[in-house]
Amino acid sequence: MEETVAADAAEAALPPAPGADRHTSLDFADTAVTLPAGQGYDLLSTPGSAMRWLRAHGLTTPDVRLYEVCAQRMRTMRGHVRALFAARVNGTTPPEESLRAVNEALTAVPTAPLLAWDGAQGLRRVQAHPTDQAVNHALATLAADAADLLTGPDAGLLAACGSAPCDRFLLRTHGRRHWCSTRCGDRARAARAYARRISSAT
């Protein structure tokens, strides 16, 4: 049943928001979304769906198996990343616990590729991804990307979708665009047109 729900969520998912191709952490933050009429989805709702998301973004290997505790850790980190993004968009002080969570993820694993010996290839640099630490590595990568986004040249482009009730984030890559998808843009324009009709009728 859980996998069916997860599959339905994946089918209902909006296309990646503008900027998600440049920042994996943006796509990570947008793995849960609120849709009109009380609908929504969560692409990290089960270990299976979380695993599919990690694989799609090159953040794990096929031999890794996730458990619910791992999926929960991902959902918790997503909440912290979203809190930091919201603080940046709103110009408010970021929550201390979210800063601490991202910093802990950043320092939990080695960030530099390690030196290893391979009988066929000789000495080479490899990124360690032991199976039991796969989620640590994924969260460290996502935390680093979020930190880069929040402190880099794209920080000023970070925005929240302006089409309620959608709560996804995006980068304003085209002018003053403030919606995350064509669907949300159409809904925002329809809402403005409706408001104008009501205003002119009164």
Coordinates of N, CA, C and O in Angstrom, one line a residue, residues 14-18 161 163 168 177 179-190:
L14 N 4.9 17.7 -9.8 CA 5.2 18.7 -10.8 C 6.6 18.6 -11.4 O 7.4 18.0 -10.8
P15 N 6.8 19.2 -12.5 CA 8.1 19.1 -13.1 C 9.1 19.9 -12.2 O 8.6 20.7 -11.4
P16 N 10.4 19.7 -12.3 CA 11.3 20.4 -11.4 C 11.2 21.9 -11.6 O 10.9 22.4 -12.7
A17 N 11.3 22.6 -10.5 CA 11.2 24.1 -10.5 C 12.4 24.7 -11.1 O 13.5 24.1 -11.2
P18 N 12.2 25.9 -11.7 CA 13.4 26.6 -12.2 C 14.5 26.6 -11.2 O 14.3 27.0 -10.1
C161 N 7.1 30.0 -4.5 CA 6.1 30.0 -5.6 C 5.0 30.9 -5.1 O 4.5 30.9 -4.0
S163 N 2.0 31.1 -6.3 CA 0.7 30.6 -6.6 C 0.2 29.7 -5.5 O 0.4 28.5 -5.4
R168 N 6.4 25.4 -3.0 CA 7.7 25.0 -3.5 C 8.6 26.3 -3.7 O 8.1 27.4 -3.7
R177 N 9.5 36.2 -12.8 CA 8.7 35.0 -12.6 C 8.7 34.6 -11.1 O 9.8 34.5 -10.5
W179 N 6.5 31.8 -10.1 CA 5.8 30.5 -9.9 C 6.7 29.4 -10.4 O 7.6 29.6 -11.2
C180 N 6.5 28.2 -9.8 CA 7.4 27.1 -10.0 C 7.1 26.3 -11.2 O 8.0 25.5 -11.6
S181 N 6.0 26.4 -11.9 CA 5.6 25.6 -13.0 C 4.5 26.3 -13.8 O 3.9 27.2 -13.4
T182 N 4.3 25.7 -15.0 CA 3.3 26.3 -15.9 C 1.9 26.1 -15.2 O 1.1 27.0 -15.3
R183 N 1.7 25.0 -14.5 CA 0.4 24.8 -13.9 C 0.2 25.9 -12.8 O -0.9 26.4 -12.7
C184 N 1.2 26.2 -12.0 CA 1.0 27.2 -11.0 C 0.9 28.6 -11.6 O 0.1 29.4 -11.2
G185 N 1.6 28.8 -12.7 CA 1.5 30.1 -13.4 C 0.1 30.3 -14.0 O -0.5 31.4 -13.8
D186 N -0.5 29.3 -14.6 CA -1.8 29.4 -15.1 C -2.8 29.6 -14.0 O -3.8 30.4 -14.2
R187 N -2.6 29.0 -12.9 CA -3.5 29.2 -11.7 C -3.4 30.6 -11.2 O -4.4 31.2 -10.9
A188 N -2.2 31.1 -11.1 CA -2.0 32.5 -10.6 C -2.7 33.5 -11.6 O -3.3 34.4 -11.1
R189 N -2.5 33.3 -12.9 CA -3.1 34.2 -13.8 C -4.6 34.1 -13.8 O -5.3 35.2 -13.8
A190 N -5.2 32.9 -13.6 CA -6.6 32.8 -13.5 C -7.2 33.4 -12.3 O -8.2 34.1 -12.3

